Amino acid sequence: MEEFTSGEVYQKEFDPQAYLEYFDLGSDSLGNEAVTFYLECFCKTFTPDFLKGDTLIDLGSGPCIYQFMSACESFENIIASDYLDQNLQEIEKWRKNEPGAFDWSSIGMYVCELEGKRAKWSEKEAKLRRAIQQVLKCDVTLQNPMAPLRLPPVDCVLSTECLESACKDQASYRAALSNVSSLLKPGGHLVLSGLAETTFLMVGSRKFSILFLTEKFQREALAENGFTIIQFKTQPRIDKMTMDLCDFAALYFIIAQKVKEA
Ligand code: SAH
């Protein structure tokens, strides 16, 4: 087992620029497989006849906005959040279209193609900039992850590769699900995606621990916290050439509905 990389380690050593290298779709990188899987799932999920609502909170956004490209078509108000100031700054840089912001256009054009719309990326980009209304600090290990703010409960919480990064063990993962549930309205949806059966992820030259998650454990932990699973999709790993960057065995995508208070 890898030594747990706590929030303090993230604060000192997580380099947003190194992490963003995973989002170069033109390269033959590890990111390709995961990002295209997530984007395809988001595209099928965030449609006006499936998941829609007013407000969506994304927990542990990292320095990224790719996860909102389909969501901005069915949610008007998107709240991005992360534990790290350096990641929030990166999102703000993109949102304000400042020099040096990461170029998301190749991923954006890929999503426009997936959605099969003629809508151009430039139009989606403007819509997305309008939709991301807040960029906030969060900590999923706190009972109220948005503390000291107290947000009104929302229709949808999204989180990708965050809980497995933030949680040290199964008990803290279960507790984090309960924390996350408190942000949702009854009947609201939790959309979780990430890396299954993984122990680490490299960001530049720094190794970050990832909690080893199995489908059985995630199903139990969600049920215990008052969620009904609507969809549980996994995709076994295809590319084994980049095991030195991350040892994930499969990707998962879950849609769960809050049926009870945790
Ligand atoms: N969601 C992004 C980033 C995933 S990387 C993506 O899809 O690529 C994992 C993220 O979890 C990092 O941005 C890290 O800062 C964040 N994180 C780590 N501990 C956290 C905590 N306790 N609360 C919230 N976010 C945390």
PDB file of C-alpha atoms and ligand atoms in Angstrom:
ATOM      1  CA  MET A   1       0.000   0.000   0.000  1.00  0.00           C
ATOM      2  CA  GLU A   2       1.209   3.508  -0.792  1.00  0.00           C
ATOM      3  CA  GLU A   3       1.758   5.936   2.073  1.00  0.00           C
ATOM      4  CA  PHE A   4      -1.322   8.193   2.330  1.00  0.00           C
ATOM      5  CA  THR A   5      -0.792  11.616   0.785  1.00  0.00           C
ATOM      6  CA  SER A   6      -2.752  13.968   3.016  1.00  0.00           C
ATOM      7  CA  GLY A   7      -4.198  17.376   2.224  1.00  0.00           C
ATOM      8  CA  GLU A   8      -0.975  18.966   3.461  1.00  0.00           C
ATOM      9  CA  VAL A   9       1.051  17.011   0.923  1.00  0.00           C
ATOM     10  CA  TYR A  10      -1.404  18.055  -1.801  1.00  0.00           C
ATOM     11  CA  GLN A  11      -1.039  21.690  -0.764  1.00  0.00           C
ATOM     12  CA  LYS A  12       2.729  21.604  -0.963  1.00  0.00           C
ATOM     13  CA  GLU A  13       3.300  19.223  -3.827  1.00  0.00           C
ATOM     14  CA  PHE A  14       0.344  18.979  -6.226  1.00  0.00           C
ATOM     15  CA  ASP A  15       1.405  20.791  -9.376  1.00  0.00           C
ATOM     16  CA  PRO A  16      -1.618  21.802 -11.514  1.00  0.00           C
ATOM     17  CA  GLN A  17       0.533  22.206 -14.631  1.00  0.00           C
ATOM     18  CA  ALA A  18       1.924  18.673 -14.308  1.00  0.00           C
ATOM     19  CA  TYR A  19      -1.601  17.320 -13.756  1.00  0.00           C
ATOM     20  CA  LEU A  20      -2.927  19.144 -16.821  1.00  0.00           C
ATOM     21  CA  GLU A  21      -0.508  17.177 -19.007  1.00  0.00           C
ATOM     22  CA  TYR A  22      -3.003  14.315 -18.695  1.00  0.00           C
ATOM     23  CA  PHE A  23      -5.444  16.403 -20.722  1.00  0.00           C
ATOM     24  CA  ASP A  24      -3.475  16.513 -23.943  1.00  0.00           C
ATOM     25  CA  LEU A  25      -5.820  14.378 -26.031  1.00  0.00           C
ATOM     26  CA  GLY A  26      -3.460  14.511 -28.984  1.00  0.00           C
ATOM     27  CA  SER A  27      -0.798  12.610 -27.066  1.00  0.00           C
ATOM     28  CA  ASP A  28      -0.712   8.921 -26.334  1.00  0.00           C
ATOM     29  CA  SER A  29      -1.116   9.615 -22.649  1.00  0.00           C
ATOM     30  CA  LEU A  30      -2.786   7.805 -19.798  1.00  0.00           C
ATOM     31  CA  GLY A  31      -5.283  10.662 -19.575  1.00  0.00           C
ATOM     32  CA  ASN A  32      -6.763   9.793 -22.975  1.00  0.00           C
ATOM     33  CA  GLU A  33      -8.409   6.597 -21.857  1.00  0.00           C
ATOM     34  CA  ALA A  34      -9.858   8.008 -18.644  1.00  0.00           C
ATOM     35  CA  VAL A  35     -10.892  11.393 -20.018  1.00  0.00           C
ATOM     36  CA  THR A  36     -12.638   9.987 -23.096  1.00  0.00           C
ATOM     37  CA  PHE A  37     -14.496   7.479 -20.885  1.00  0.00           C
ATOM     38  CA  TYR A  38     -15.676  10.225 -18.505  1.00  0.00           C
ATOM     39  CA  LEU A  39     -16.650  12.566 -21.354  1.00  0.00           C
ATOM     40  CA  GLU A  40     -18.727   9.877 -23.064  1.00  0.00           C
ATOM     41  CA  CYS A  41     -20.505   9.097 -19.791  1.00  0.00           C
ATOM     42  CA  PHE A  42     -21.134  12.801 -19.042  1.00  0.00           C
ATOM     43  CA  CYS A  43     -22.469  13.343 -22.552  1.00  0.00           C
ATOM     44  CA  LYS A  44     -25.059  10.571 -22.100  1.00  0.00           C
ATOM     45  CA  THR A  45     -25.971  11.712 -18.567  1.00  0.00           C
ATOM     46  CA  PHE A  46     -26.252  15.496 -18.725  1.00  0.00           C
ATOM     47  CA  THR A  47     -29.056  15.864 -21.220  1.00  0.00           C
ATOM     48  CA  PRO A  48     -32.311  17.777 -20.785  1.00  0.00           C
ATOM     49  CA  ASP A  49     -34.240  14.470 -20.670  1.00  0.00           C
ATOM     50  CA  PHE A  50     -31.985  12.719 -18.146  1.00  0.00           C
ATOM     51  CA  LEU A  51     -30.110  14.705 -15.484  1.00  0.00           C
ATOM     52  CA  LYS A  52     -31.040  18.352 -15.323  1.00  0.00           C
ATOM     53  CA  GLY A  53     -31.644  20.984 -12.680  1.00  0.00           C
ATOM     54  CA  ASP A  54     -30.596  24.423 -11.484  1.00  0.00           C
ATOM     55  CA  THR A  55     -27.380  23.921  -9.576  1.00  0.00           C
ATOM     56  CA  LEU A  56     -24.567  21.402  -9.762  1.00  0.00           C
ATOM     57  CA  ILE A  57     -21.624  21.277  -7.340  1.00  0.00           C
ATOM     58  CA  ASP A  58     -18.434  19.584  -8.499  1.00  0.00           C
ATOM     59  CA  LEU A  59     -16.212  18.449  -5.621  1.00  0.00           C
ATOM     60  CA  GLY A  60     -12.455  18.236  -6.161  1.00  0.00           C
ATOM     61  CA  SER A  61     -12.497  19.844  -9.601  1.00  0.00           C
ATOM     62  CA  GLY A  62      -8.706  20.000  -9.722  1.00  0.00           C
ATOM     63  CA  PRO A  63      -7.466  22.603 -12.232  1.00  0.00           C
ATOM     64  CA  CYS A  64     -10.093  21.290 -14.696  1.00  0.00           C
ATOM     65  CA  ILE A  65     -13.289  22.322 -16.455  1.00  0.00           C
ATOM     66  CA  TYR A  66     -13.700  19.390 -18.911  1.00  0.00           C
ATOM     67  CA  GLN A  67     -16.221  17.773 -16.540  1.00  0.00           C
ATOM     68  CA  PHE A  68     -18.660  20.668 -17.102  1.00  0.00           C
ATOM     69  CA  MET A  69     -18.746  20.626 -20.885  1.00  0.00           C
ATOM     70  CA  SER A  70     -21.905  18.508 -21.103  1.00  0.00           C
ATOM     71  CA  ALA A  71     -23.238  19.503 -17.668  1.00  0.00           C
ATOM     72  CA  CYS A  72     -23.542  23.165 -18.745  1.00  0.00           C
ATOM     73  CA  GLU A  73     -26.206  22.055 -21.243  1.00  0.00           C
ATOM     74  CA  SER A  74     -28.538  20.920 -18.432  1.00  0.00           C
ATOM     75  CA  PHE A  75     -27.443  22.951 -15.369  1.00  0.00           C
ATOM     76  CA  GLU A  76     -27.433  26.745 -15.373  1.00  0.00           C
ATOM     77  CA  ASN A  77     -25.420  27.219 -12.234  1.00  0.00           C
ATOM     78  CA  ILE A  78     -22.204  25.271 -11.759  1.00  0.00           C
ATOM     79  CA  ILE A  79     -20.086  25.506  -8.614  1.00  0.00           C
ATOM     80  CA  ALA A  80     -16.532  24.274  -9.053  1.00  0.00           C
ATOM     81  CA  SER A  81     -14.547  23.472  -5.913  1.00  0.00           C
ATOM     82  CA  ASP A  82     -11.270  22.072  -4.707  1.00  0.00           C
ATOM     83  CA  TYR A  83      -9.105  21.751  -1.624  1.00  0.00           C
ATOM     84  CA  LEU A  84      -6.209  23.564  -3.268  1.00  0.00           C
ATOM     85  CA  ASP A  85      -5.906  27.285  -3.957  1.00  0.00           C
ATOM     86  CA  GLN A  86      -3.563  26.597  -6.867  1.00  0.00           C
ATOM     87  CA  ASN A  87      -6.312  24.574  -8.590  1.00  0.00           C
ATOM     88  CA  LEU A  88      -8.989  27.190  -7.941  1.00  0.00           C
ATOM     89  CA  GLN A  89      -6.704  29.834  -9.421  1.00  0.00           C
ATOM     90  CA  GLU A  90      -6.232  27.730 -12.551  1.00  0.00           C
ATOM     91  CA  ILE A  91     -10.016  27.454 -13.026  1.00  0.00           C
ATOM     92  CA  GLU A  92     -10.444  31.193 -12.432  1.00  0.00           C
ATOM     93  CA  LYS A  93      -7.742  31.903 -15.008  1.00  0.00           C
ATOM     94  CA  TRP A  94      -9.722  29.927 -17.607  1.00  0.00           C
ATOM     95  CA  ARG A  95     -13.068  31.378 -16.537  1.00  0.00           C
ATOM     96  CA  LYS A  96     -11.759  34.929 -16.906  1.00  0.00           C
ATOM     97  CA  ASN A  97      -9.978  34.051 -20.143  1.00  0.00           C
ATOM     98  CA  GLU A  98      -6.660  35.266 -18.759  1.00  0.00           C
ATOM     99  CA  PRO A  99      -3.313  34.769 -20.442  1.00  0.00           C
ATOM    100  CA  GLY A 100      -1.648  31.472 -19.541  1.00  0.00           C
ATOM    101  CA  ALA A 101      -4.948  29.647 -18.971  1.00  0.00           C
ATOM    102  CA  PHE A 102      -4.982  26.021 -20.081  1.00  0.00           C
ATOM    103  CA  ASP A 103      -6.276  25.492 -23.623  1.00  0.00           C
ATOM    104  CA  TRP A 104      -9.300  23.179 -23.389  1.00  0.00           C
ATOM    105  CA  SER A 105     -10.263  23.592 -27.035  1.00  0.00           C
ATOM    106  CA  SER A 106      -9.312  20.124 -28.303  1.00  0.00           C
ATOM    107  CA  ILE A 107     -11.353  18.500 -25.523  1.00  0.00           C
ATOM    108  CA  GLY A 108     -14.140  21.027 -26.160  1.00  0.00           C
ATOM    109  CA  MET A 109     -14.288  20.174 -29.859  1.00  0.00           C
ATOM    110  CA  TYR A 110     -14.287  16.477 -29.011  1.00  0.00           C
ATOM    111  CA  VAL A 111     -17.325  17.011 -26.728  1.00  0.00           C
ATOM    112  CA  CYS A 112     -19.162  19.026 -29.403  1.00  0.00           C
ATOM    113  CA  GLU A 113     -18.626  16.098 -31.773  1.00  0.00           C
ATOM    114  CA  LEU A 114     -19.824  13.584 -29.162  1.00  0.00           C
ATOM    115  CA  GLU A 115     -22.972  15.613 -28.591  1.00  0.00           C
ATOM    116  CA  GLY A 116     -23.549  15.501 -32.323  1.00  0.00           C
ATOM    117  CA  LYS A 117     -24.498  19.128 -32.375  1.00  0.00           C
ATOM    118  CA  ARG A 118     -23.465  21.662 -34.874  1.00  0.00           C
ATOM    119  CA  ALA A 119     -22.953  24.038 -31.966  1.00  0.00           C
ATOM    120  CA  LYS A 120     -19.418  25.200 -32.152  1.00  0.00           C
ATOM    121  CA  TRP A 121     -16.954  24.980 -29.315  1.00  0.00           C
ATOM    122  CA  SER A 122     -16.774  28.772 -29.167  1.00  0.00           C
ATOM    123  CA  GLU A 123     -20.487  28.855 -28.305  1.00  0.00           C
ATOM    124  CA  LYS A 124     -20.180  26.110 -25.689  1.00  0.00           C
ATOM    125  CA  GLU A 125     -17.113  27.838 -24.256  1.00  0.00           C
ATOM    126  CA  ALA A 126     -19.073  31.058 -23.708  1.00  0.00           C
ATOM    127  CA  LYS A 127     -21.973  29.128 -22.182  1.00  0.00           C
ATOM    128  CA  LEU A 128     -19.623  27.287 -19.849  1.00  0.00           C
ATOM    129  CA  ARG A 129     -17.914  30.495 -18.722  1.00  0.00           C
ATOM    130  CA  ARG A 130     -21.348  31.871 -17.824  1.00  0.00           C
ATOM    131  CA  ALA A 131     -22.436  28.644 -16.094  1.00  0.00           C
ATOM    132  CA  ILE A 132     -19.451  28.421 -13.718  1.00  0.00           C
ATOM    133  CA  GLN A 133     -20.772  30.957 -11.246  1.00  0.00           C
ATOM    134  CA  GLN A 134     -18.609  30.139  -8.239  1.00  0.00           C
ATOM    135  CA  VAL A 135     -15.182  28.635  -7.651  1.00  0.00           C
ATOM    136  CA  LEU A 136     -14.935  27.641  -3.992  1.00  0.00           C
ATOM    137  CA  LYS A 137     -12.667  25.982  -1.505  1.00  0.00           C
ATOM    138  CA  CYS A 138     -13.926  22.576  -0.321  1.00  0.00           C
ATOM    139  CA  ASP A 139     -12.833  19.703   1.854  1.00  0.00           C
ATOM    140  CA  VAL A 140     -14.748  16.440   1.449  1.00  0.00           C
ATOM    141  CA  THR A 141     -13.454  15.204   4.803  1.00  0.00           C
ATOM    142  CA  LEU A 142     -15.507  17.878   6.613  1.00  0.00           C
ATOM    143  CA  GLN A 143     -19.108  17.241   7.607  1.00  0.00           C
ATOM    144  CA  ASN A 144     -19.978  20.340   5.592  1.00  0.00           C
ATOM    145  CA  PRO A 145     -17.488  20.144   2.697  1.00  0.00           C
ATOM    146  CA  MET A 146     -18.127  23.801   1.780  1.00  0.00           C
ATOM    147  CA  ALA A 147     -17.502  25.167   5.312  1.00  0.00           C
ATOM    148  CA  PRO A 148     -17.494  27.941   6.385  1.00  0.00           C
ATOM    149  CA  LEU A 149     -20.115  28.559   3.668  1.00  0.00           C
ATOM    150  CA  ARG A 150     -23.461  26.862   4.055  1.00  0.00           C
ATOM    151  CA  LEU A 151     -24.933  26.362   0.599  1.00  0.00           C
ATOM    152  CA  PRO A 152     -28.574  25.565  -0.060  1.00  0.00           C
ATOM    153  CA  PRO A 153     -28.941  21.870  -1.015  1.00  0.00           C
ATOM    154  CA  VAL A 154     -28.531  21.258  -4.745  1.00  0.00           C
ATOM    155  CA  ASP A 155     -29.948  18.970  -7.442  1.00  0.00           C
ATOM    156  CA  CYS A 156     -26.676  17.340  -8.384  1.00  0.00           C
ATOM    157  CA  VAL A 157     -23.231  16.710  -6.954  1.00  0.00           C
ATOM    158  CA  LEU A 158     -20.500  15.586  -9.326  1.00  0.00           C
ATOM    159  CA  SER A 159     -17.087  14.319  -8.317  1.00  0.00           C
ATOM    160  CA  THR A 160     -14.337  12.717 -10.390  1.00  0.00           C
ATOM    161  CA  GLU A 161     -11.257  11.022  -8.931  1.00  0.00           C
ATOM    162  CA  CYS A 162     -11.610  13.064  -5.754  1.00  0.00           C
ATOM    163  CA  LEU A 163     -12.905  10.835  -2.942  1.00  0.00           C
ATOM    164  CA  GLU A 164     -10.325   8.148  -3.691  1.00  0.00           C
ATOM    165  CA  SER A 165      -7.617  10.841  -3.552  1.00  0.00           C
ATOM    166  CA  ALA A 166      -8.875  12.475  -0.356  1.00  0.00           C
ATOM    167  CA  CYS A 167      -9.718   9.405   1.737  1.00  0.00           C
ATOM    168  CA  LYS A 168      -7.211   7.409   3.700  1.00  0.00           C
ATOM    169  CA  ASP A 169      -9.260   4.269   4.236  1.00  0.00           C
ATOM    170  CA  GLN A 170     -12.698   2.730   3.774  1.00  0.00           C
ATOM    171  CA  ALA A 171     -14.062   4.326   6.946  1.00  0.00           C
ATOM    172  CA  SER A 172     -13.113   7.809   5.777  1.00  0.00           C
ATOM    173  CA  TYR A 173     -14.592   7.084   2.320  1.00  0.00           C
ATOM    174  CA  ARG A 174     -17.909   6.141   3.937  1.00  0.00           C
ATOM    175  CA  ALA A 175     -17.794   9.312   6.046  1.00  0.00           C
ATOM    176  CA  ALA A 176     -17.002  11.396   2.953  1.00  0.00           C
ATOM    177  CA  LEU A 177     -20.092   9.997   1.188  1.00  0.00           C
ATOM    178  CA  SER A 178     -22.179  11.091   4.140  1.00  0.00           C
ATOM    179  CA  ASN A 179     -20.592  14.581   3.979  1.00  0.00           C
ATOM    180  CA  VAL A 180     -21.276  14.787   0.252  1.00  0.00           C
ATOM    181  CA  SER A 181     -24.876  13.653   0.735  1.00  0.00           C
ATOM    182  CA  SER A 182     -25.519  16.652   3.024  1.00  0.00           C
ATOM    183  CA  LEU A 183     -25.052  18.965   0.009  1.00  0.00           C
ATOM    184  CA  LEU A 184     -27.867  17.279  -1.948  1.00  0.00           C
ATOM    185  CA  LYS A 185     -31.619  17.825  -1.904  1.00  0.00           C
ATOM    186  CA  PRO A 186     -33.643  14.692  -1.170  1.00  0.00           C
ATOM    187  CA  GLY A 187     -34.050  12.996  -4.564  1.00  0.00           C
ATOM    188  CA  GLY A 188     -30.916  14.750  -5.865  1.00  0.00           C
ATOM    189  CA  HIS A 189     -28.273  12.893  -7.857  1.00  0.00           C
ATOM    190  CA  LEU A 190     -24.672  12.053  -7.102  1.00  0.00           C
ATOM    191  CA  VAL A 191     -22.501  11.415 -10.152  1.00  0.00           C
ATOM    192  CA  LEU A 192     -19.226   9.782  -9.176  1.00  0.00           C
ATOM    193  CA  SER A 193     -16.501   8.700 -11.531  1.00  0.00           C
ATOM    194  CA  GLY A 194     -12.896   7.715 -11.202  1.00  0.00           C
ATOM    195  CA  LEU A 195     -10.276   5.033 -10.939  1.00  0.00           C
ATOM    196  CA  ALA A 196     -11.106   1.556  -9.617  1.00  0.00           C
ATOM    197  CA  GLU A 197      -8.655  -0.807  -7.946  1.00  0.00           C
ATOM    198  CA  THR A 198      -5.883   1.751  -7.912  1.00  0.00           C
ATOM    199  CA  THR A 199      -3.151   2.505  -5.378  1.00  0.00           C
ATOM    200  CA  PHE A 200      -1.339   5.534  -6.858  1.00  0.00           C
ATOM    201  CA  LEU A 201      -1.266   8.283  -9.465  1.00  0.00           C
ATOM    202  CA  MET A 202       1.826  10.207 -10.535  1.00  0.00           C
ATOM    203  CA  VAL A 203       1.522  13.975 -10.915  1.00  0.00           C
ATOM    204  CA  GLY A 204       4.820  15.058 -12.444  1.00  0.00           C
ATOM    205  CA  SER A 205       7.433  13.293 -10.350  1.00  0.00           C
ATOM    206  CA  ARG A 206       5.265  13.117  -7.191  1.00  0.00           C
ATOM    207  CA  LYS A 207       3.349   9.964  -6.318  1.00  0.00           C
ATOM    208  CA  PHE A 208      -0.118  10.460  -4.773  1.00  0.00           C
ATOM    209  CA  SER A 209      -1.918   7.656  -2.978  1.00  0.00           C
ATOM    210  CA  ILE A 210      -5.333   6.525  -4.229  1.00  0.00           C
ATOM    211  CA  LEU A 211      -7.727   4.519  -2.068  1.00  0.00           C
ATOM    212  CA  PHE A 212      -8.251   1.015  -3.528  1.00  0.00           C
ATOM    213  CA  LEU A 213     -11.950   0.878  -4.495  1.00  0.00           C
ATOM    214  CA  THR A 214     -13.933  -2.164  -5.571  1.00  0.00           C
ATOM    215  CA  GLU A 215     -17.443  -2.203  -7.004  1.00  0.00           C
ATOM    216  CA  LYS A 216     -18.681  -4.248  -4.036  1.00  0.00           C
ATOM    217  CA  PHE A 217     -17.340  -1.744  -1.517  1.00  0.00           C
ATOM    218  CA  GLN A 218     -18.681   1.295  -3.391  1.00  0.00           C
ATOM    219  CA  ARG A 219     -22.137  -0.285  -3.755  1.00  0.00           C
ATOM    220  CA  GLU A 220     -22.249  -1.037  -0.021  1.00  0.00           C
ATOM    221  CA  ALA A 221     -20.932   2.372   1.017  1.00  0.00           C
ATOM    222  CA  LEU A 222     -23.499   4.169  -1.177  1.00  0.00           C
ATOM    223  CA  ALA A 223     -26.384   2.044   0.118  1.00  0.00           C
ATOM    224  CA  GLU A 224     -25.308   2.616   3.744  1.00  0.00           C
ATOM    225  CA  ASN A 225     -25.384   6.352   3.110  1.00  0.00           C
ATOM    226  CA  GLY A 226     -28.938   6.469   1.779  1.00  0.00           C
ATOM    227  CA  PHE A 227     -28.230   6.273  -1.957  1.00  0.00           C
ATOM    228  CA  THR A 228     -29.942   4.105  -4.565  1.00  0.00           C
ATOM    229  CA  ILE A 229     -27.723   3.219  -7.499  1.00  0.00           C
ATOM    230  CA  ILE A 230     -29.250   4.117 -10.852  1.00  0.00           C
ATOM    231  CA  GLN A 231     -26.258   3.253 -12.979  1.00  0.00           C
ATOM    232  CA  PHE A 232     -22.926   1.561 -12.208  1.00  0.00           C
ATOM    233  CA  LYS A 233     -20.712   1.306 -15.212  1.00  0.00           C
ATOM    234  CA  THR A 234     -17.133   0.034 -15.349  1.00  0.00           C
ATOM    235  CA  GLN A 235     -14.656  -0.175 -18.184  1.00  0.00           C
ATOM    236  CA  PRO A 236     -11.600  -2.415 -17.794  1.00  0.00           C
ATOM    237  CA  ARG A 237      -8.272  -0.775 -18.564  1.00  0.00           C
ATOM    238  CA  ILE A 238      -7.128  -1.077 -22.160  1.00  0.00           C
ATOM    239  CA  ASP A 239      -3.683   0.570 -22.216  1.00  0.00           C
ATOM    240  CA  LYS A 240      -1.208  -1.225 -19.928  1.00  0.00           C
ATOM    241  CA  MET A 241       1.823   0.748 -21.183  1.00  0.00           C
ATOM    242  CA  THR A 242       1.485   3.477 -18.578  1.00  0.00           C
ATOM    243  CA  MET A 243       1.264   1.375 -15.396  1.00  0.00           C
ATOM    244  CA  ASP A 244       4.171   3.400 -13.996  1.00  0.00           C
ATOM    245  CA  LEU A 245       1.970   6.535 -14.034  1.00  0.00           C
ATOM    246  CA  CYS A 246      -1.062   4.949 -12.410  1.00  0.00           C
ATOM    247  CA  ASP A 247      -1.989   1.327 -11.655  1.00  0.00           C
ATOM    248  CA  PHE A 248      -5.760   1.587 -12.172  1.00  0.00           C
ATOM    249  CA  ALA A 249      -7.483  -1.632 -13.270  1.00  0.00           C
ATOM    250  CA  ALA A 250     -10.743  -0.102 -14.462  1.00  0.00           C
ATOM    251  CA  LEU A 251     -12.678   3.147 -14.740  1.00  0.00           C
ATOM    252  CA  TYR A 252     -16.031   3.557 -13.041  1.00  0.00           C
ATOM    253  CA  PHE A 253     -19.016   5.806 -13.551  1.00  0.00           C
ATOM    254  CA  ILE A 254     -21.884   5.854 -11.052  1.00  0.00           C
ATOM    255  CA  ILE A 255     -25.185   7.699 -10.940  1.00  0.00           C
ATOM    256  CA  ALA A 256     -26.843   7.428  -7.531  1.00  0.00           C
ATOM    257  CA  GLN A 257     -29.916   9.092  -6.096  1.00  0.00           C
ATOM    258  CA  LYS A 258     -30.279  10.342  -2.543  1.00  0.00           C
ATOM    259  CA  VAL A 259     -33.321   8.553  -1.162  1.00  0.00           C
ATOM    260  CA  LYS A 260     -32.615   9.028   2.566  1.00  0.00           C
ATOM    261  CA  GLU A 261     -30.533  11.318   4.756  1.00  0.00           C
ATOM    262  CA  ALA A 262     -27.135   9.679   5.416  1.00  0.00           C
TER     263      ALA A 262
HETATM  264  N1  SAH B   1     -11.753  16.154 -10.700  1.00  0.00           N
HETATM  265  C1  SAH B   1     -10.489  16.424 -11.360  1.00  0.00           C
HETATM  266  C2  SAH B   1      -9.287  16.316 -10.432  1.00  0.00           C
HETATM  267  C3  SAH B   1      -9.055  14.995  -9.780  1.00  0.00           C
HETATM  268  S1  SAH B   1      -7.499  14.923  -8.920  1.00  0.00           S
HETATM  269  C4  SAH B   1     -10.388  15.524 -12.574  1.00  0.00           C
HETATM  270  O1  SAH B   1     -11.381  14.944 -12.962  1.00  0.00           O
HETATM  271  O2  SAH B   1      -9.332  15.417 -13.173  1.00  0.00           O
HETATM  272  C5  SAH B   1      -8.017  14.848  -7.256  1.00  0.00           C
HETATM  273  C6  SAH B   1      -8.397  16.213  -6.713  1.00  0.00           C
HETATM  274  O3  SAH B   1      -8.878  16.014  -5.377  1.00  0.00           O
HETATM  275  C7  SAH B   1      -7.236  17.191  -6.609  1.00  0.00           C
HETATM  276  O4  SAH B   1      -7.579  18.361  -7.294  1.00  0.00           O
HETATM  277  C8  SAH B   1      -7.087  17.476  -5.116  1.00  0.00           C
HETATM  278  O5  SAH B   1      -6.731  18.800  -4.824  1.00  0.00           O
HETATM  279  C9  SAH B   1      -8.485  17.153  -4.627  1.00  0.00           C
HETATM  280  N2  SAH B   1      -8.545  16.828  -3.189  1.00  0.00           N
HETATM  281  C10 SAH B   1      -7.649  16.157  -2.424  1.00  0.00           C
HETATM  282  N3  SAH B   1      -8.067  16.113  -1.156  1.00  0.00           N
HETATM  283  C11 SAH B   1      -9.264  16.755  -1.107  1.00  0.00           C
HETATM  284  C12 SAH B   1     -10.196  17.039  -0.072  1.00  0.00           C
HETATM  285  N4  SAH B   1      -9.991  16.652   1.185  1.00  0.00           N
HETATM  286  N5  SAH B   1     -11.320  17.712  -0.396  1.00  0.00           N
HETATM  287  C13 SAH B   1     -11.553  18.113  -1.663  1.00  0.00           C
HETATM  288  N6  SAH B   1     -10.707  17.882  -2.681  1.00  0.00           N
HETATM  289  C14 SAH B   1      -9.571  17.214  -2.409  1.00  0.00           C
END
